[in-house]
Coordinates of C-alpha atoms and ligand atoms in Angstrom, one line a residue:
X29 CA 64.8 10.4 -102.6
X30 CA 64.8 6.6 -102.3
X31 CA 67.4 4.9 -101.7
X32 CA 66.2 2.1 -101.0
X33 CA 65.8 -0.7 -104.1
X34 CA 63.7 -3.9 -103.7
X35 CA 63.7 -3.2 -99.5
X36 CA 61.3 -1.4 -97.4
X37 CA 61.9 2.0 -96.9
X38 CA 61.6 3.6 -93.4
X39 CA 62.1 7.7 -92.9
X40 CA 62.8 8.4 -89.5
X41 CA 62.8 12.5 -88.6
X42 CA 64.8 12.7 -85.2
X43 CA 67.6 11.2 -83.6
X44 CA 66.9 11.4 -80.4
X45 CA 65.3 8.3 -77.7
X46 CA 62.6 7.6 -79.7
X47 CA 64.1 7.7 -83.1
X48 CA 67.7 6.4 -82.7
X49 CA 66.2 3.2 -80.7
X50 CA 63.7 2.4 -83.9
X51 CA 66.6 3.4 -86.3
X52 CA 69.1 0.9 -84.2
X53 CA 66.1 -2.3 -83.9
X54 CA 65.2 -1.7 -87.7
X55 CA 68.9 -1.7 -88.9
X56 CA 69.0 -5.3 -87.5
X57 CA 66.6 -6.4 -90.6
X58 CA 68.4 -6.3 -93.8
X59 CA 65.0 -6.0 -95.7
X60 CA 64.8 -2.8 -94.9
X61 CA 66.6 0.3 -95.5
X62 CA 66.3 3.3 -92.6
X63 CA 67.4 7.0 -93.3
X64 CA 67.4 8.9 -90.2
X65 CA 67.0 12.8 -90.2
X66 CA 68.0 15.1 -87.9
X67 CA 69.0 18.7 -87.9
X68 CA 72.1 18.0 -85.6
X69 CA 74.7 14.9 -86.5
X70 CA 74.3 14.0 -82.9
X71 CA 72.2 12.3 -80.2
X72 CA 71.9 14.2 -77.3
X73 CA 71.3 13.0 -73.6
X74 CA 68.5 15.5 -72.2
X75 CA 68.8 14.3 -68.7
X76 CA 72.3 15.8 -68.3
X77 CA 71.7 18.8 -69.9
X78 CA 71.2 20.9 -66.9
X79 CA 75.2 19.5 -65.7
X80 CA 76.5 20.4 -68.7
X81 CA 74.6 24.1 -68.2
X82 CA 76.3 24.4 -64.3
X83 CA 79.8 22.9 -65.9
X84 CA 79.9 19.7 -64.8
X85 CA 79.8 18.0 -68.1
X86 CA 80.9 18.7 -71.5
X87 CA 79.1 19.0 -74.5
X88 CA 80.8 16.1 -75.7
X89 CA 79.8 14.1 -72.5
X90 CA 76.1 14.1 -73.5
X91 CA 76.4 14.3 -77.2
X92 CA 77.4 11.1 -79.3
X93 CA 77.5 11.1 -83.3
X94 CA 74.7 9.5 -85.3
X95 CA 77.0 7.7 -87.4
X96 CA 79.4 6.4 -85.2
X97 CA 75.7 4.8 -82.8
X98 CA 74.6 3.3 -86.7
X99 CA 77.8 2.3 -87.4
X100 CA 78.0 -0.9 -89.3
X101 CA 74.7 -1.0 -90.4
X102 CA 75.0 -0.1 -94.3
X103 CA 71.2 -0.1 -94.6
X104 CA 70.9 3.3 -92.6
X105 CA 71.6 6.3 -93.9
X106 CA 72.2 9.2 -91.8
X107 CA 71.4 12.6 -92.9
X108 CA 72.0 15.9 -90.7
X109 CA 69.2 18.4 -92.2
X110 CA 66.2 20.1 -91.1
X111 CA 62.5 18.3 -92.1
X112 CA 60.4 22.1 -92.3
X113 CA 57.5 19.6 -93.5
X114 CA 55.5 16.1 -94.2
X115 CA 53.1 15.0 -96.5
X116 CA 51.6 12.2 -94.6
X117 CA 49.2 11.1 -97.6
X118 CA 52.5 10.3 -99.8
X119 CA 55.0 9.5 -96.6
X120 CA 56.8 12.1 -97.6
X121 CA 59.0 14.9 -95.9
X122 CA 61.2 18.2 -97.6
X123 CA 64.0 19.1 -95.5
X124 CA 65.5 23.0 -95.5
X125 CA 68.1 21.6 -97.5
X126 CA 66.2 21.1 -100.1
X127 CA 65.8 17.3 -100.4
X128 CA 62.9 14.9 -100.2
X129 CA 62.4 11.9 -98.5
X130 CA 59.8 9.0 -99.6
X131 CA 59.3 6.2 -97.6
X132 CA 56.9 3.1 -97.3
X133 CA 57.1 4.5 -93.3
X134 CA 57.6 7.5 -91.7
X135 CA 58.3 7.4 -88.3
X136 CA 58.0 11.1 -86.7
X137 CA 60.3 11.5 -83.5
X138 CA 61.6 15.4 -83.9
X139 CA 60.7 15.5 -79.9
X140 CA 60.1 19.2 -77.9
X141 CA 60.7 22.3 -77.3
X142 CA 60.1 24.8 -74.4
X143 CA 56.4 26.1 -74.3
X144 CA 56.0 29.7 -72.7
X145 CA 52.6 29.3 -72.3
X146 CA 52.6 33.1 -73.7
X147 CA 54.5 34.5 -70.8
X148 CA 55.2 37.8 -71.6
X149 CA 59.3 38.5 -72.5
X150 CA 59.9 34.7 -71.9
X151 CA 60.5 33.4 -75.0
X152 CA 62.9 36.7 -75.4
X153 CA 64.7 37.0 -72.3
X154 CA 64.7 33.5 -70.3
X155 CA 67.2 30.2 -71.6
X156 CA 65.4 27.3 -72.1
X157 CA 66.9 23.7 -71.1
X158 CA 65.8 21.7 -73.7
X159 CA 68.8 21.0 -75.6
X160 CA 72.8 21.2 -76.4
X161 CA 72.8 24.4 -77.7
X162 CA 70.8 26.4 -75.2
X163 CA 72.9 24.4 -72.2
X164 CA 76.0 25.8 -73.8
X165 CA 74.0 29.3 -73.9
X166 CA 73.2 29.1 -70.4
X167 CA 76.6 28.0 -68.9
X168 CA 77.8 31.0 -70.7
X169 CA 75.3 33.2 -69.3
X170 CA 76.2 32.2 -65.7
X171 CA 79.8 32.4 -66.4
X172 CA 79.8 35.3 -67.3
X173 CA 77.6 37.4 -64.5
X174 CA 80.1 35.8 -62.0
X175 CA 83.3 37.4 -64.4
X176 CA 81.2 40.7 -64.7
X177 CA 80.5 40.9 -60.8
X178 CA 83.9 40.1 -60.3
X179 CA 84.6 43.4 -62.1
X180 CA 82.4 45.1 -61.0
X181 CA 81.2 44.8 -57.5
X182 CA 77.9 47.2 -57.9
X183 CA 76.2 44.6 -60.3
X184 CA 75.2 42.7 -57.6
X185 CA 73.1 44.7 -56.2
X186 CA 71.5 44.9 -60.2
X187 CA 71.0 41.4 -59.8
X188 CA 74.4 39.8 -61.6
X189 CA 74.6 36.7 -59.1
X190 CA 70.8 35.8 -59.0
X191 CA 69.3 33.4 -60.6
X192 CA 65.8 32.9 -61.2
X193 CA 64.3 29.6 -62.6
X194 CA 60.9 29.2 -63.5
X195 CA 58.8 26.0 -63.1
X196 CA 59.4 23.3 -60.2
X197 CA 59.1 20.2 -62.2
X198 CA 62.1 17.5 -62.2
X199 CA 63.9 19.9 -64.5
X200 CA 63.8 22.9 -62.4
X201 CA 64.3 21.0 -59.1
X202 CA 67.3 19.1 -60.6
X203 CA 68.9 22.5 -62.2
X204 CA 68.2 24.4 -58.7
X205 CA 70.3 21.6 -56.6
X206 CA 73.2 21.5 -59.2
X207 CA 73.0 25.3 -59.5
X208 CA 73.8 25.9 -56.2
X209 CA 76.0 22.9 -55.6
X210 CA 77.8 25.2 -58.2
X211 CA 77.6 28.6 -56.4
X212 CA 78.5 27.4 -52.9
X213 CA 81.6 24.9 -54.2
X214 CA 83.0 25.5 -57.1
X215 CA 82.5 29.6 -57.8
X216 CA 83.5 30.0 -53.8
X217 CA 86.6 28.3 -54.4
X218 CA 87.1 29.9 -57.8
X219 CA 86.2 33.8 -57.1
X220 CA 88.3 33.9 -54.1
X221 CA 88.0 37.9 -54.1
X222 CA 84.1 37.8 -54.8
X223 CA 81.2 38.3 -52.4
X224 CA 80.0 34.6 -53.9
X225 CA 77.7 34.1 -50.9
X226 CA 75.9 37.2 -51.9
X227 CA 74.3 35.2 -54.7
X228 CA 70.6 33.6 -54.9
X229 CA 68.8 31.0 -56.7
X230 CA 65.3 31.1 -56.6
X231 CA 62.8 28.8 -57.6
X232 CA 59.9 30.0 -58.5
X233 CA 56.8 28.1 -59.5
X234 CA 52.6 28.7 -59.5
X235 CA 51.9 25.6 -57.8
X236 CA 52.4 24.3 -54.4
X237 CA 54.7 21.5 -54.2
X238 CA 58.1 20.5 -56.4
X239 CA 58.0 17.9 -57.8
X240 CA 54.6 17.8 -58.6
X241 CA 54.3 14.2 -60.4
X242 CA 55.8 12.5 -57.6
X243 CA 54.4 11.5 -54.0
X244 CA 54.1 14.3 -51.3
X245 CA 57.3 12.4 -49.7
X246 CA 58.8 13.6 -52.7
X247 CA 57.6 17.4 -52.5
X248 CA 58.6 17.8 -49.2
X249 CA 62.4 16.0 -49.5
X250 CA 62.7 18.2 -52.5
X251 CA 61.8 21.3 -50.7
X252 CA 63.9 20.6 -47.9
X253 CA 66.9 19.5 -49.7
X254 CA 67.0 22.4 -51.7
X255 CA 66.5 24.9 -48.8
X256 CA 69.1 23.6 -47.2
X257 CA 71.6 24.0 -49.8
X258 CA 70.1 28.4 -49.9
X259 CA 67.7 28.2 -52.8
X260 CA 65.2 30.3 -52.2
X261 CA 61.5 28.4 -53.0
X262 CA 59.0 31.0 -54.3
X263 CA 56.3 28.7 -54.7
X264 CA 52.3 29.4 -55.1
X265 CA 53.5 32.7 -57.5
X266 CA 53.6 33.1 -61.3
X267 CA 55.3 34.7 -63.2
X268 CA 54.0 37.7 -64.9
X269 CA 56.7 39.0 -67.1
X270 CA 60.3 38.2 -67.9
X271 CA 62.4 41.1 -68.9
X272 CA 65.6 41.7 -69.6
X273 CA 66.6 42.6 -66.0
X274 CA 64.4 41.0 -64.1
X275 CA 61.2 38.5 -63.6
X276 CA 57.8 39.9 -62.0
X277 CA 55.7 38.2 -60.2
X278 CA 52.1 37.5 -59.7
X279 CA 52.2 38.6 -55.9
X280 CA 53.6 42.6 -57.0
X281 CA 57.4 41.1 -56.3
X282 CA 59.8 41.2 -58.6
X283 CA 63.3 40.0 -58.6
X284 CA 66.6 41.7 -60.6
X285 CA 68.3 39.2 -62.7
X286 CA 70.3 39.0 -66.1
X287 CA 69.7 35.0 -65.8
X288 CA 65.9 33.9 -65.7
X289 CA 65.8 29.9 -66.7
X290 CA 62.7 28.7 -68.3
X291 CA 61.8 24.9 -67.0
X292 CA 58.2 25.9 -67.2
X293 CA 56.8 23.4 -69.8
X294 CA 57.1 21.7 -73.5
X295 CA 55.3 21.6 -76.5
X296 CA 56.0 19.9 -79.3
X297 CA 59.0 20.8 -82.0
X298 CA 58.0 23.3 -84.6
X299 CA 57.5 20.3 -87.4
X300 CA 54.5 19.3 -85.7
X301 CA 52.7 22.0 -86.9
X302 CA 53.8 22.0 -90.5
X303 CA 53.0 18.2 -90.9
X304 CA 49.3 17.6 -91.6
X305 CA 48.3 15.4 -88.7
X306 CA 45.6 15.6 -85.8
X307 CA 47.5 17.3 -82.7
X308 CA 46.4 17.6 -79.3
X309 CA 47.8 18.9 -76.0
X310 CA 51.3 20.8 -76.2
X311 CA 50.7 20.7 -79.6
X312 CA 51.7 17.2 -79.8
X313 CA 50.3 14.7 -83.3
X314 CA 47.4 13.0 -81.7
X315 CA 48.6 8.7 -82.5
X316 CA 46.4 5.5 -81.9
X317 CA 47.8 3.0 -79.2
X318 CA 49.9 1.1 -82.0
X319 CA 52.0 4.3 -82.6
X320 CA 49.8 5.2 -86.0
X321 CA 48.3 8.2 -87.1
X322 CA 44.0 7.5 -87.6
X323 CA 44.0 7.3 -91.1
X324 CA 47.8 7.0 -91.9
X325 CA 48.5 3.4 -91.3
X326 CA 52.2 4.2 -92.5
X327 CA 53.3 7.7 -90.5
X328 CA 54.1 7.0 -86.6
X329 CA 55.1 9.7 -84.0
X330 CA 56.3 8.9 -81.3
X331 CA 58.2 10.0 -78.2
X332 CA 58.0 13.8 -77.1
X333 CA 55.9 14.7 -80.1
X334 CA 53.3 12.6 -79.6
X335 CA 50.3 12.0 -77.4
X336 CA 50.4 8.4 -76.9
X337 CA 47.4 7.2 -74.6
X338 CA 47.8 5.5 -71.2
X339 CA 45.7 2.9 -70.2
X340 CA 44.1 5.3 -68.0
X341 CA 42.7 7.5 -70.9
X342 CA 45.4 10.0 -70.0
X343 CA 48.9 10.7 -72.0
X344 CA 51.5 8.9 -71.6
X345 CA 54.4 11.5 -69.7
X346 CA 57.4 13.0 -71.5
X347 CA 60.4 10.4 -70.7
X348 CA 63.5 9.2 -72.2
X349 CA 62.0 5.4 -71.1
X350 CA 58.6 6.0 -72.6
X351 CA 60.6 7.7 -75.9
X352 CA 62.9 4.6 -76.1
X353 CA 60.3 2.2 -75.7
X354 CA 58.2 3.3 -78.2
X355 CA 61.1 3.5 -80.7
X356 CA 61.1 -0.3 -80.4
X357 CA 57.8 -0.7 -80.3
X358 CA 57.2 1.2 -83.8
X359 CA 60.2 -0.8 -85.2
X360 CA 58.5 -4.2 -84.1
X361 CA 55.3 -2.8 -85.5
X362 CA 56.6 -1.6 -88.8
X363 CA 58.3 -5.4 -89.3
X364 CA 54.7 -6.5 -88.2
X365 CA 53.1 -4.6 -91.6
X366 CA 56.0 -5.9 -93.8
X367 CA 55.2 -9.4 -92.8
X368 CA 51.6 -9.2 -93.0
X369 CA 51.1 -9.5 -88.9
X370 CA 48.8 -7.3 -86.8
X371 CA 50.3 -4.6 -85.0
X372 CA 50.0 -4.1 -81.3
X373 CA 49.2 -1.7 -79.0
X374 CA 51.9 0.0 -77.3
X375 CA 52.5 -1.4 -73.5
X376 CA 54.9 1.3 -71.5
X377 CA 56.8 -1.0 -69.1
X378 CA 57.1 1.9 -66.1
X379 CA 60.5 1.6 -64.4
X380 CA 59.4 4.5 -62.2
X381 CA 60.1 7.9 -61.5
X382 CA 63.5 9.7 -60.3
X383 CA 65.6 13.1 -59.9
X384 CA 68.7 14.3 -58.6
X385 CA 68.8 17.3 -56.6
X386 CA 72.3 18.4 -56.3
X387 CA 75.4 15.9 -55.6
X388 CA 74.4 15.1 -52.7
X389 CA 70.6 13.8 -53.0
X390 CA 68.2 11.9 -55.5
X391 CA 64.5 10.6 -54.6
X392 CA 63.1 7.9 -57.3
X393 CA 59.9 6.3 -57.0
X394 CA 60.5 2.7 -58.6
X395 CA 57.8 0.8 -60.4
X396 CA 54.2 1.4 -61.1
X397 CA 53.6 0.6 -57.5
X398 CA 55.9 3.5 -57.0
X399 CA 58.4 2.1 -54.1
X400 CA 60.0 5.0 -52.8
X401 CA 63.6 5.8 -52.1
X402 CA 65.8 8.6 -50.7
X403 CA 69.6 10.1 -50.6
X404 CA 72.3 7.6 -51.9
X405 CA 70.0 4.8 -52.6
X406 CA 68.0 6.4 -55.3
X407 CA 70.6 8.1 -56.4
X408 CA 72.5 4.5 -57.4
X409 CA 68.3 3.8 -58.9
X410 CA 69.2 6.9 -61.2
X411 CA 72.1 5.9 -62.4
X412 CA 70.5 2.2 -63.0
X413 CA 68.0 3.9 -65.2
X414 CA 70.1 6.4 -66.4
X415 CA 73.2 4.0 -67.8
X416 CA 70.4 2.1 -69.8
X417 CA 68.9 5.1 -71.3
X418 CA 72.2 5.9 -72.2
X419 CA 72.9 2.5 -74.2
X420 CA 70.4 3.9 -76.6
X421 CA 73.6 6.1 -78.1
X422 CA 76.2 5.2 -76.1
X423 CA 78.6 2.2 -75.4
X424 CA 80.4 3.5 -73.2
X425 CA 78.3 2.8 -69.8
X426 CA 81.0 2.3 -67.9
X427 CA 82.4 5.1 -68.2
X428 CA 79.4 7.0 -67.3
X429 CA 79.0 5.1 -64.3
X430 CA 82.2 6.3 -63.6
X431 CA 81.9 9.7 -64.0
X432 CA 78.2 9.9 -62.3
X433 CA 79.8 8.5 -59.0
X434 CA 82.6 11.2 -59.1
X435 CA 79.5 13.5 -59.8
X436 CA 78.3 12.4 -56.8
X437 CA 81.3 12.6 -54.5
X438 CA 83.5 15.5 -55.5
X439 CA 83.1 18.3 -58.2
X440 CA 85.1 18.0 -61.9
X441 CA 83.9 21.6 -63.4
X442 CA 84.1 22.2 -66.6
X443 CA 84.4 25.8 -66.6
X444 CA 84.7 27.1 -70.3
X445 CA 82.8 30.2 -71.4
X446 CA 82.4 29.6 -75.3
X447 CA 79.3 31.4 -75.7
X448 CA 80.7 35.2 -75.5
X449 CA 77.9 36.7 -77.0
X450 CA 75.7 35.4 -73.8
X451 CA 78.4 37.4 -72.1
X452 CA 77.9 40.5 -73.3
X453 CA 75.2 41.9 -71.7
X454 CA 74.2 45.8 -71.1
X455 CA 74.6 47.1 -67.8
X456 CA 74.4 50.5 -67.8
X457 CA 70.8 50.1 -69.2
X458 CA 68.5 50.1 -65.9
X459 CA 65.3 50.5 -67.6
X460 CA 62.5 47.3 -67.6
X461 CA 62.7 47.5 -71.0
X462 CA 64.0 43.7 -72.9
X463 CA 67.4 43.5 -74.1
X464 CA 66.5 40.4 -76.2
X465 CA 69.8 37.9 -76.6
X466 CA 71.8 37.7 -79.6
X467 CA 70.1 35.2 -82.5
X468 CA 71.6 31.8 -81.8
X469 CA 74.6 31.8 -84.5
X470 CA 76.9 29.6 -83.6
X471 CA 76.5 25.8 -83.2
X472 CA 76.7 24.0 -79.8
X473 CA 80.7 22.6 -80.0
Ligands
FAD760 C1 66.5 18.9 -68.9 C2 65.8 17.6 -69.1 C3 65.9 16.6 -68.2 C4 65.3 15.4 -68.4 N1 65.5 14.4 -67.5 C5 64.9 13.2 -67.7 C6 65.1 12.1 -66.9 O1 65.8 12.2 -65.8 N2 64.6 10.9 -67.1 C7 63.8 10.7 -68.3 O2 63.3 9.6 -68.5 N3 63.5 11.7 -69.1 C8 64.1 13.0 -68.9 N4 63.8 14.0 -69.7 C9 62.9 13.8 -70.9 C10 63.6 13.1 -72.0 O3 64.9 13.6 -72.3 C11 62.7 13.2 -73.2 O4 61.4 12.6 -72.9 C12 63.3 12.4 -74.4 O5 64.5 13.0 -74.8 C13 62.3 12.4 -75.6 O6 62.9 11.7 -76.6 P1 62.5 12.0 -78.1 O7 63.3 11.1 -79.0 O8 61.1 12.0 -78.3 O9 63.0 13.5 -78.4 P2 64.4 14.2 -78.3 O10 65.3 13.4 -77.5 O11 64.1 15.6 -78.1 O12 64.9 14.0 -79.8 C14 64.4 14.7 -80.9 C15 65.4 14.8 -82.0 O13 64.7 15.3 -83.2 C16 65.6 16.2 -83.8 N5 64.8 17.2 -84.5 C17 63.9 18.0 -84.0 N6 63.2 18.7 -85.0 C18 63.8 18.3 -86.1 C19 63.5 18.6 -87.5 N7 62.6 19.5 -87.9 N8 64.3 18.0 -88.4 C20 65.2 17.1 -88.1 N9 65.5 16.8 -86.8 C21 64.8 17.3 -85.9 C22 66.4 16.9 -82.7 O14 67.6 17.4 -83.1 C23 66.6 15.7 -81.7 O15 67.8 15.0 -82.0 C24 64.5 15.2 -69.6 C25 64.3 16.3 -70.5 C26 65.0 17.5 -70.3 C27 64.8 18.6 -71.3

């Protein structure tokens, strides 16, 4: 399918930073005509996910329709299906629909997924964090121990109220803050009749320090910020096995729970695999520094599903800046080949580093001289860098600012167990043996 005419035609797979930014700076040029593919009709906003999973956001918070961000642009067209494969040679991609795509471009942005590096029971007994659907799952999940529990006072001692994520990264640090923030205000206040403080988040993770890509400041704030809101650190242990009752760890421990959270690690989305191209680390399509595939001068990747080379021979790191820069870039370097121009390398302007570890605390590391900051200052960097991410989908900035300062002050849960069938879960069933969850059936709302 070609929709195009007499103008350029650019096939973009993925709506997400990387995609949506080149979608939105390509619209701008009415030579060319964009269709942008993704599998969900929305943009999502990864870096809330883990307040929409310990109900302080709303689906709808973090999720903004593709059409409504392309409005007004009649040369994109927006199409919600699934690319299951490319033909690079052609710039072509099929779709589980059943449709084809051909463009003079293709621009690959389908971003990540959670890698379980072959953890035994992970991939069928933890929740991942990596997108709407599996927040949705997991807010479900701890809604539901804390109804069950309430029931039944003898599940705690199975393990109902603890909580067990894996990996100590800025996704596992951030989730550990809000997720007790959430045990100690809101389920205290809600669960009057409940033993709430009987319940546990640990934070288990192989190495020594959260954190580990920021400055040993940085480890040890983190650390001590999360201890003193209870979570329990577990760090210098893997984990061995997760199964459906509980996680075991490399040091002969192991620790009852019906809620293990993987924040362990990404690879790259399924498509990468089913698309022809060179990948490397995390499974991720291998790209020159213009963006370009060697020996595809027309197919990009980009954002999460690439490795895109730093200066210092490394990879560049999995961010929503580093995603939504190179959108642009790749936009400014496909209007470079349509006008006969050289393209250029990719230059990631680094705005720095940051996390939020519960309401009440953020650390960001600013700039690639990395000027460090602490407690309500950083916090007010995040939301800087945050509100600006967000313009990628969003006009509404103000009202995020809005709602990220409440965040920060005074709790506005959003309590609503939609997922049932993460609720259901077998009790009576004490053996180690996995209870794998219910196939995901139902879209995220
Ligand atoms: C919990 C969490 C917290 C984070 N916090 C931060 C942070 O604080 N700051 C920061 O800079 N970064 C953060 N990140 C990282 C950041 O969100 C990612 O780097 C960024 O989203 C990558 O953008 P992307 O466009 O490459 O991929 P994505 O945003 O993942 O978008 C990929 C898109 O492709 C679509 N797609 C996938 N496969 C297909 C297919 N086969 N067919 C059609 N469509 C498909 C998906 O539906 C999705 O819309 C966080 C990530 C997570 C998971």
């Amino acid at each position: 399918m070609n929709p195009s005419g007499a103008k350029k035609h650019v096939v973009i797979v993925g709506g997400g930073f990387a995609g949506l930014s080149c979608a939105r700076k390509l619209a701008e040029n009415d030579a060319i005509h964009v269709t942008l593919i993704d599998k969900h009709n929305y943009h999502q906003f990864q870096p809330l996910l883990y307040q929409v999973a310990t109900a302080e956001l709303g689906t709808d918070d973090i999720a903004t329709s593709l059409r409504a961000s392309l409005r007004g642009h009649p040369n994109v067209d927006v199409k919600m299906d699934e690319v299951i494969g490319a033909d690079p040679k052609t710039r072509t991609v099929t779709t589980s629909g059943g449709q084809t795509y051909q463009g003079d471009f293709l621009v690959l942005a389908a971003g990540s997924q959670a890698n379980f590096f072959g953890t035994t029971g992970a991939e069928q007994n933890a929740f991942p964090l990596y997108s709407l659907e599996e927040a949705q799952r997991l807010r479900s999940r701890v809604l539901g121990v804390f109804e069950d529990a309430d029931r039944d006072r003898t599940l705690i001692e199975k393990g109902a109220l603890n909580f067990v994520i894996i990996g100590g990264g800025p996704t596992g640090t951030e989730l550990a803050g809000a997720l007790m923030d959430m045990v100690n205000f809101a389920m205290a206040r809600e669960y009057t009749d409940l033993a709430v403080k009987e319940a546990r988040v640990y934070l288990v993770d192989h190495g020594q320090s959260l954190l580990s890509s920021f400055s040993p400041e940085a480890h040890e704030y983190a650390a001590r910020i999360l201890q003193r809101k209870g979570v329990e650190l577990r760090m210098g242990v893997a984990v061995k096995q997760v199964a459906g009752d509980r996680v075991m760890l490399s040091d002969g421990n192991s620790i009852p729970t019906r809620t293990a959270i993987w924040a362990g690690g990404l690879m790259a989305a399924p498509l990468a695999a089913n698309a022809g191209l060179p990948r490397g680390r995390g499974g991720r399509i291998e790209v020159l520094p213009d963006l370009t595939v060697n020996g595809f001068p027309g197919v990009y990747a980009l954002g999460d599903f690439a490795n895109i080379p730093a200066p210092d021979g490394s990879s560049l790191p999995q961010l929503g800046a580093v995603a939504m820069q190179c959108g642009l870039w790749t936009a400014m370097n496909v209007l470079a080949d349509i006008t006969g121009m050289s393209r250029t390398p990719f230059h990631y302007h680094d705005k720095g580093i940051m996390a939020m570890i519960g309401r009440d605390a953020a650390v960001a590391e600013l700039g690639e001289k990395r000027h460090q900051l602490q407690g309500p200052i950083a916090f007010a960097a995040w939301l800087g860098i945050h509100a600006l991410l967000m313009s990628t989908a969003r006009e509404r900035i103000e009202a995020f600012i809005d709602w990220a300062w409440n965040y920060f002050n005074r709790s506005r849960p959003i309590q609503v167990l939609d997922r049932t069938d993460e609720a259901q879960i077998r009790w009576s069933d004490d053996s180690h043996s996995e209870h794998p969850r219910p196939p995901d059936t139902k879209a995220a709302a």
